[in-house]
GROMACS .gro file of C-alpha atoms in nm:
model
  296
    1MET     CA    1  10.851   9.428  10.271
    2VAL     CA    2  10.760   9.072  10.174
    3ASN     CA    3  10.647   8.833  10.447
    4SER     CA    4  10.630   8.457  10.429
    5MET     CA    5  10.310   8.281  10.530
    6THR     CA    6  10.501   8.008  10.715
    7GLY     CA    7  10.642   8.058  11.062
    8PHE     CA    8  10.671   7.923  11.415
    9ALA     CA    9  10.718   8.062  11.764
   10ALA     CA   10  10.695   7.919  12.116
   11ARG     CA   11  10.709   8.080  12.456
   12SER     CA   12  10.632   8.015  12.822
   13GLY     CA   13  10.549   8.249  13.107
   14GLN     CA   14  10.447   8.277  13.470
   15SER     CA   15  10.229   8.516  13.669
   16GLY     CA   16  10.152   8.446  14.032
   17GLU     CA   17  10.015   8.097  14.074
   18TYR     CA   18   9.958   8.054  13.700
   19GLY     CA   19  10.207   7.922  13.446
   20TRP     CA   20  10.157   7.881  13.075
   21SER     CA   21  10.315   7.783  12.746
   22TRP     CA   22  10.233   7.901  12.393
   23ASP     CA   23  10.298   7.765  12.048
   24LEU     CA   24  10.215   7.948  11.728
   25ARG     CA   25  10.266   7.808  11.381
   26SER     CA   26  10.134   7.893  11.035
   27LEU     CA   27  10.111   7.745  10.687
   28ASN     CA   28  10.000   7.873  10.349
   29SER     CA   29   9.635   7.968  10.296
   30LYS     CA   30   9.429   8.169  10.050
   31GLY     CA   31   9.304   8.389  10.334
   32LEU     CA   32   9.341   8.420  10.711
   33ASP     CA   33   9.240   8.101  10.890
   34LEU     CA   34   9.274   8.106  11.269
   35ARG     CA   35   9.252   7.795  11.487
   36LEU     CA   36   9.287   7.866  11.859
   37ARG     CA   37   9.315   7.616  12.142
   38VAL     CA   38   9.294   7.833  12.455
   39PRO     CA   39   9.124   7.783  12.794
   40ASP     CA   40   8.761   7.886  12.765
   41TRP     CA   41   8.745   7.976  13.135
   42VAL     CA   42   8.966   8.282  13.073
   43GLU     CA   43   8.681   8.504  12.964
   44GLY     CA   44   8.734   8.711  12.649
   45LEU     CA   45   9.083   8.574  12.579
   46GLU     CA   46   9.008   8.412  12.241
   47THR     CA   47   8.826   8.720  12.110
   48ALA     CA   48   9.114   8.945  12.215
   49LEU     CA   49   9.369   8.717  12.052
   50ARG     CA   50   9.180   8.705  11.723
   51GLY     CA   51   9.160   9.084  11.713
   52ARG     CA   52   9.529   9.124  11.792
   53ILE     CA   53   9.641   8.877  11.527
   54GLY     CA   54   9.422   9.040  11.261
   55ARG     CA   55   9.609   9.369  11.294
   56ASP     CA   56   9.942   9.227  11.176
   57VAL     CA   57   9.862   8.905  10.991
   58LYS     CA   58   9.651   8.910  10.675
   59ARG     CA   59   9.705   8.565  10.523
   60GLY     CA   60   9.797   8.221  10.647
   61SER     CA   61   9.656   7.924  10.833
   62LEU     CA   62   9.753   7.993  11.194
   63ALA     CA   63   9.727   7.740  11.477
   64ILE     CA   64   9.769   7.878  11.830
   65GLY     CA   65   9.792   7.656  12.136
   66LEU     CA   66   9.793   7.773  12.498
   67ARG     CA   67   9.826   7.551  12.804
   68VAL     CA   68   9.767   7.709  13.144
   69SER     CA   69   9.848   7.541  13.476
   70ARG     CA   70   9.780   7.657  13.829
   71ASP     CA   71  10.005   7.595  14.128
   72GLN     CA   72   9.790   7.570  14.441
   73PRO     CA   73   9.935   7.581  14.793
   74GLU     CA   74   9.965   7.247  14.972
   75GLY     CA   75   9.639   7.150  15.137
   76ALA     CA   76   9.437   7.384  14.914
   77LEU     CA   77   9.266   7.101  14.728
   78ASN     CA   78   8.891   7.157  14.703
   79ILE     CA   79   8.637   6.883  14.648
   80ASP     CA   80   8.341   6.924  14.417
   81PRO     CA   81   8.056   6.733  14.588
   82ALA     CA   82   7.860   6.689  14.267
   83GLY     CA   83   8.170   6.573  14.081
   84LEU     CA   84   8.255   6.330  14.362
   85GLU     CA   85   7.907   6.182  14.349
   86GLN     CA   86   7.929   6.136  13.972
   87ALA     CA   87   8.274   5.978  14.001
   88LEU     CA   88   8.163   5.730  14.268
   89ARG     CA   89   7.855   5.639  14.067
   90ALA     CA   90   8.071   5.580  13.759
   91LEU     CA   91   8.313   5.363  13.959
   92GLY     CA   92   8.019   5.156  14.088
   93GLN     CA   93   7.891   5.102  13.736
   94ILE     CA   94   8.237   4.995  13.621
   95ALA     CA   95   8.264   4.746  13.909
   96GLU     CA   96   7.919   4.597  13.832
   97ALA     CA   97   7.997   4.565  13.459
   98ALA     CA   98   8.333   4.405  13.535
   99THR     CA   99   8.174   4.151  13.773
  100ALA     CA  100   7.907   4.063  13.516
  101ALA     CA  101   8.177   4.009  13.253
  102GLY     CA  102   8.391   3.802  13.486
  103VAL     CA  103   8.670   4.057  13.481
  104GLN     CA  104   8.858   4.132  13.801
  105VAL     CA  105   8.916   4.505  13.854
  106ALA     CA  106   9.131   4.644  14.132
  107PRO     CA  107   8.931   4.868  14.365
  108ALA     CA  108   9.003   5.240  14.344
  109ASN     CA  109   9.172   5.394  14.646
  110THR     CA  110   9.123   5.741  14.786
  111ALA     CA  111   9.424   5.881  14.601
  112ASP     CA  112   9.289   5.752  14.270
  113ILE     CA  113   8.954   5.917  14.332
  114LEU     CA  114   9.109   6.249  14.436
  115ALA     CA  115   9.318   6.252  14.116
  116MET     CA  116   9.004   6.247  13.900
  117LYS     CA  117   8.941   6.589  13.744
  118ALA     CA  118   8.568   6.568  13.804
  119VAL     CA  119   8.627   6.545  14.180
  120GLN     CA  120   8.847   6.852  14.207
  121ALA     CA  121   8.662   7.181  14.228
  122GLN     CA  122   8.767   7.405  13.943
  123SER     CA  123   8.802   7.724  14.142
  124ALA     CA  124   8.957   7.900  13.843
  125GLN     CA  125   8.613   7.952  13.696
  126ALA     CA  126   8.496   8.124  14.010
  127THR     CA  127   8.804   8.345  14.022
  128ASP     CA  128   8.841   8.682  13.852
  129THR     CA  129   9.050   8.591  13.546
  130ASP     CA  130   9.098   8.947  13.418
  131PRO     CA  131   9.449   8.978  13.570
  132LEU     CA  132   9.547   8.647  13.413
  133LYS     CA  133   9.403   8.752  13.077
  134SER     CA  134   9.602   9.077  13.089
  135ALA     CA  135   9.922   8.887  13.168
  136LEU     CA  136   9.855   8.638  12.886
  137LEU     CA  137   9.786   8.913  12.632
  138GLU     CA  138  10.102   9.097  12.733
  139ASP     CA  139  10.306   8.778  12.695
  140PHE     CA  140  10.136   8.706  12.363
  141GLU     CA  141  10.280   9.031  12.224
  142ALA     CA  142  10.631   8.891  12.265
  143LEU     CA  143  10.524   8.561  12.108
  144LEU     CA  144  10.362   8.736  11.812
  145ASN     CA  145  10.662   8.964  11.757
  146SER     CA  146  10.893   8.662  11.748
  147PHE     CA  147  10.660   8.495  11.500
  148LEU     CA  148  10.644   8.806  11.279
  149ARG     CA  149  11.023   8.841  11.279
  150MET     CA  150  11.055   8.484  11.156
  151ARG     CA  151  10.802   8.547  10.878
  152ALA     CA  152  10.988   8.862  10.782
  153ARG     CA  153  11.323   8.679  10.762
  154GLU     CA  154  11.174   8.409  10.544
  155GLY     CA  155  10.999   8.678  10.340
  156ALA     CA  156  11.327   8.859  10.275
  157ALA     CA  157  11.479   8.537  10.145
  158LEU     CA  158  11.170   8.479   9.928
  159ARG     CA  159  11.196   8.830   9.787
  160GLU     CA  160  11.558   8.779   9.680
  161LEU     CA  161  11.467   8.447   9.520
  162LEU     CA  162  11.175   8.599   9.330
  163LEU     CA  163  11.384   8.893   9.212
  164GLY     CA  164  11.641   8.647   9.078
  165GLN     CA  165  11.368   8.460   8.890
  166LEU     CA  166  11.238   8.787   8.746
  167ASP     CA  167  11.591   8.862   8.625
  168GLN     CA  168  11.593   8.524   8.449
  169ILE     CA  169  11.260   8.600   8.284
  170ALA     CA  170  11.384   8.942   8.172
  171SER     CA  171  11.700   8.784   8.030
  172LEU     CA  172  11.503   8.518   7.842
  173ARG     CA  173  11.272   8.786   7.706
  174LYS     CA  174  11.576   8.974   7.576
  175ASP     CA  175  11.697   8.654   7.407
  176ALA     CA  176  11.355   8.613   7.247
  177VAL     CA  177  11.364   8.969   7.113
  178ALA     CA  178  11.708   8.898   6.963
  179CYS     CA  179  11.560   8.598   6.780
  180LEU     CA  180  11.287   8.802   6.613
  181ASP     CA  181  11.497   8.937   6.325
  182ALA     CA  182  11.625   8.595   6.222
  183ARG     CA  183  11.278   8.450   6.268
  184ALA     CA  184  11.128   8.724   6.049
  185VAL     CA  185  11.369   8.641   5.766
  186ASN     CA  186  11.299   8.268   5.793
  187SER     CA  187  10.924   8.326   5.815
  188ALA     CA  188  10.925   8.550   5.510
  189ARG     CA  189  11.122   8.291   5.313
  190ALA     CA  190  10.882   8.015   5.421
  191LEU     CA  191  10.581   8.222   5.321
  192ARG     CA  192  10.729   8.300   4.979
  193ASP     CA  193  10.803   7.933   4.922
  194ALA     CA  194  10.449   7.842   5.028
  195LEU     CA  195  10.303   8.103   4.795
  196GLN     CA  196  10.512   7.977   4.506
  197ARG     CA  197  10.399   7.617   4.562
  198ILE     CA  198  10.037   7.724   4.572
  199MET     CA  199  10.068   7.928   4.254
  200GLU     CA  200  10.240   7.644   4.071
  201GLY     CA  201   9.989   7.379   4.175
  202VAL     CA  202   9.664   7.564   4.117
  203GLU     CA  203   9.547   7.730   3.797
  204GLY     CA  204   9.353   8.050   3.806
  205THR     CA  205   9.460   8.139   4.160
  206ASP     CA  206   9.408   8.496   4.267
  207GLU     CA  207   9.762   8.597   4.358
  208ALA     CA  208   9.649   8.902   4.551
  209ARG     CA  209   9.407   8.698   4.764
  210VAL     CA  210   9.668   8.432   4.839
  211ALA     CA  211   9.922   8.695   4.934
  212GLN     CA  212   9.662   8.858   5.160
  213GLU     CA  213   9.589   8.529   5.340
  214LEU     CA  214   9.959   8.463   5.389
  215ALA     CA  215  10.002   8.814   5.528
  216ILE     CA  216   9.722   8.744   5.779
  217LEU     CA  217   9.903   8.429   5.889
  218ALA     CA  218  10.222   8.629   5.936
  219VAL     CA  219  10.038   8.880   6.155
  220LYS     CA  220   9.883   8.602   6.364
  221SER     CA  221  10.225   8.451   6.429
  222ASP     CA  222  10.374   8.783   6.546
  223ILE     CA  223  10.480   8.770   6.913
  224THR     CA  224  10.585   9.132   6.962
  225GLU     CA  225  10.283   9.208   7.181
  226GLU     CA  226  10.344   8.901   7.397
  227LEU     CA  227  10.704   9.003   7.456
  228ASP     CA  228  10.598   9.359   7.538
  229ARG     CA  229  10.344   9.234   7.791
  230LEU     CA  230  10.602   8.999   7.939
  231GLY     CA  231  10.832   9.296   7.998
  232ALA     CA  232  10.546   9.492   8.157
  233HIS     CA  233  10.469   9.198   8.388
  234VAL     CA  234  10.832   9.185   8.502
  235ASP     CA  235  10.819   9.556   8.589
  236ALA     CA  236  10.487   9.513   8.773
  237ALA     CA  237  10.620   9.220   8.976
  238ARG     CA  238  10.929   9.415   9.081
  239GLU     CA  239  10.709   9.704   9.192
  240LEU     CA  240  10.493   9.468   9.399
  241LEU     CA  241  10.800   9.324   9.571
  242ALA     CA  242  10.899   9.678   9.672
  243GLU     CA  243  10.558   9.755   9.826
  244GLU     CA  244  10.462   9.744  10.193
  245GLY     CA  245  10.189   9.505  10.300
  246PRO     CA  246  10.057   9.173  10.167
  247VAL     CA  247  10.117   9.127   9.793
  248GLY     CA  248  10.093   8.750   9.761
  249ARG     CA  249   9.752   8.737   9.594
  250LYS     CA  250   9.852   8.999   9.336
  251LEU     CA  251  10.170   8.808   9.260
  252GLU     CA  252   9.969   8.490   9.214
  253PHE     CA  253   9.748   8.660   8.956
  254LEU     CA  254  10.057   8.801   8.786
  255THR     CA  255  10.222   8.459   8.755
  256GLN     CA  256   9.909   8.342   8.571
  257GLU     CA  257   9.965   8.624   8.321
  258PHE     CA  258  10.333   8.531   8.290
  259ASN     CA  259  10.235   8.174   8.210
  260ARG     CA  260   9.975   8.286   7.955
  261GLU     CA  261  10.231   8.490   7.761
  262ALA     CA  262  10.485   8.205   7.768
  263ASN     CA  263  10.225   7.959   7.638
  264THR     CA  264  10.130   8.195   7.354
  265LEU     CA  265  10.495   8.249   7.267
  266CYS     CA  266  10.550   7.873   7.236
  267SER     CA  267  10.238   7.821   7.026
  268LYS     CA  268  10.333   8.103   6.785
  269SER     CA  269  10.709   8.059   6.776
  270GLN     CA  270  10.753   7.850   6.456
  271ASP     CA  271  11.123   7.864   6.538
  272VAL     CA  272  11.339   7.610   6.722
  273ALA     CA  273  11.542   7.867   6.915
  274LEU     CA  274  11.234   8.065   7.012
  275THR     CA  275  11.051   7.752   7.123
  276ARG     CA  276  11.347   7.661   7.343
  277ILE     CA  277  11.334   8.006   7.502
  278GLY     CA  278  10.961   7.969   7.557
  279LEU     CA  279  11.007   7.637   7.735
  280ASP     CA  280  11.279   7.787   7.955
  281LEU     CA  281  11.042   8.070   8.037
  282LYS     CA  282  10.769   7.826   8.138
  283ALA     CA  283  11.013   7.640   8.366
  284VAL     CA  284  11.121   7.959   8.546
  285ILE     CA  285  10.763   8.086   8.573
  286ASP     CA  286  10.651   7.755   8.725
  287GLN     CA  287  10.928   7.778   8.985
  288MET     CA  288  10.824   8.135   9.057
  289ARG     CA  289  10.460   8.032   9.096
  290GLU     CA  290  10.556   7.777   9.363
  291GLN     CA  291  10.748   8.039   9.562
  292VAL     CA  292  10.477   8.302   9.527
  293GLN     CA  293  10.236   8.067   9.706
  294ASN     CA  294  10.443   8.123  10.021
  295VAL     CA  295  10.411   8.503  10.011
  296GLU     CA  296  10.160   8.668  10.244
   0.00000   0.00000   0.00000
């Protein structure tokens, strides 16, 4: 199964007086990069989330956001004396600075002061958050499963696209093989003509040595091995796409080998038709390389 590295999922939940909302999104990455924005007062939550994600996700840049709110009964507002003192001191400093600057500032009323976060006692920290953490982790399972299903759907589409590109490469390779016979005849004719020109223009030339050098050039221009390796790479890529687990990095390395063989084919072709095939190969391989970067 092929999975995409991109995906998104969102979810909200409620447990008792707590409500929350999640969002999980991922982009391409060379490895697994996790960025979590979760409340630090829920002890052990971030560590548990990292461990859970690592079991099913191996590559991707994942950003996870969690917002938790608490509904308190009417009249249950608690005042933090230290926070109130700091808030009043800050308001006094603001009033003094405003007077010195000649700026008129409206005085804060009681409601304004009570709305300041520093004034409200954060009783959540003093509360046992284990039940909340358990509820959040249970809800995260549903979020993660939704996210994984989306990556799997995109991965299935990627797999079909990559298989189609491999079919194009295999077809172009077959066309290149068909060109070899005609190319061999043309190359042999060109070498004979070159040998004849050399023999006619130079006296005392060692015919055997010249023929040997021309034979070496013919061997160097042979592309049979490149075409054989290209076929082997196609088979290897199809096998990878049939495997379970992350195969993106292996496919990336394989596309580099595809490109190397196509470059060598173009440099050795010495034939218009074969060069055209080589350029078509490079175009398909480049498209494949872009898609492979999305595979986990």
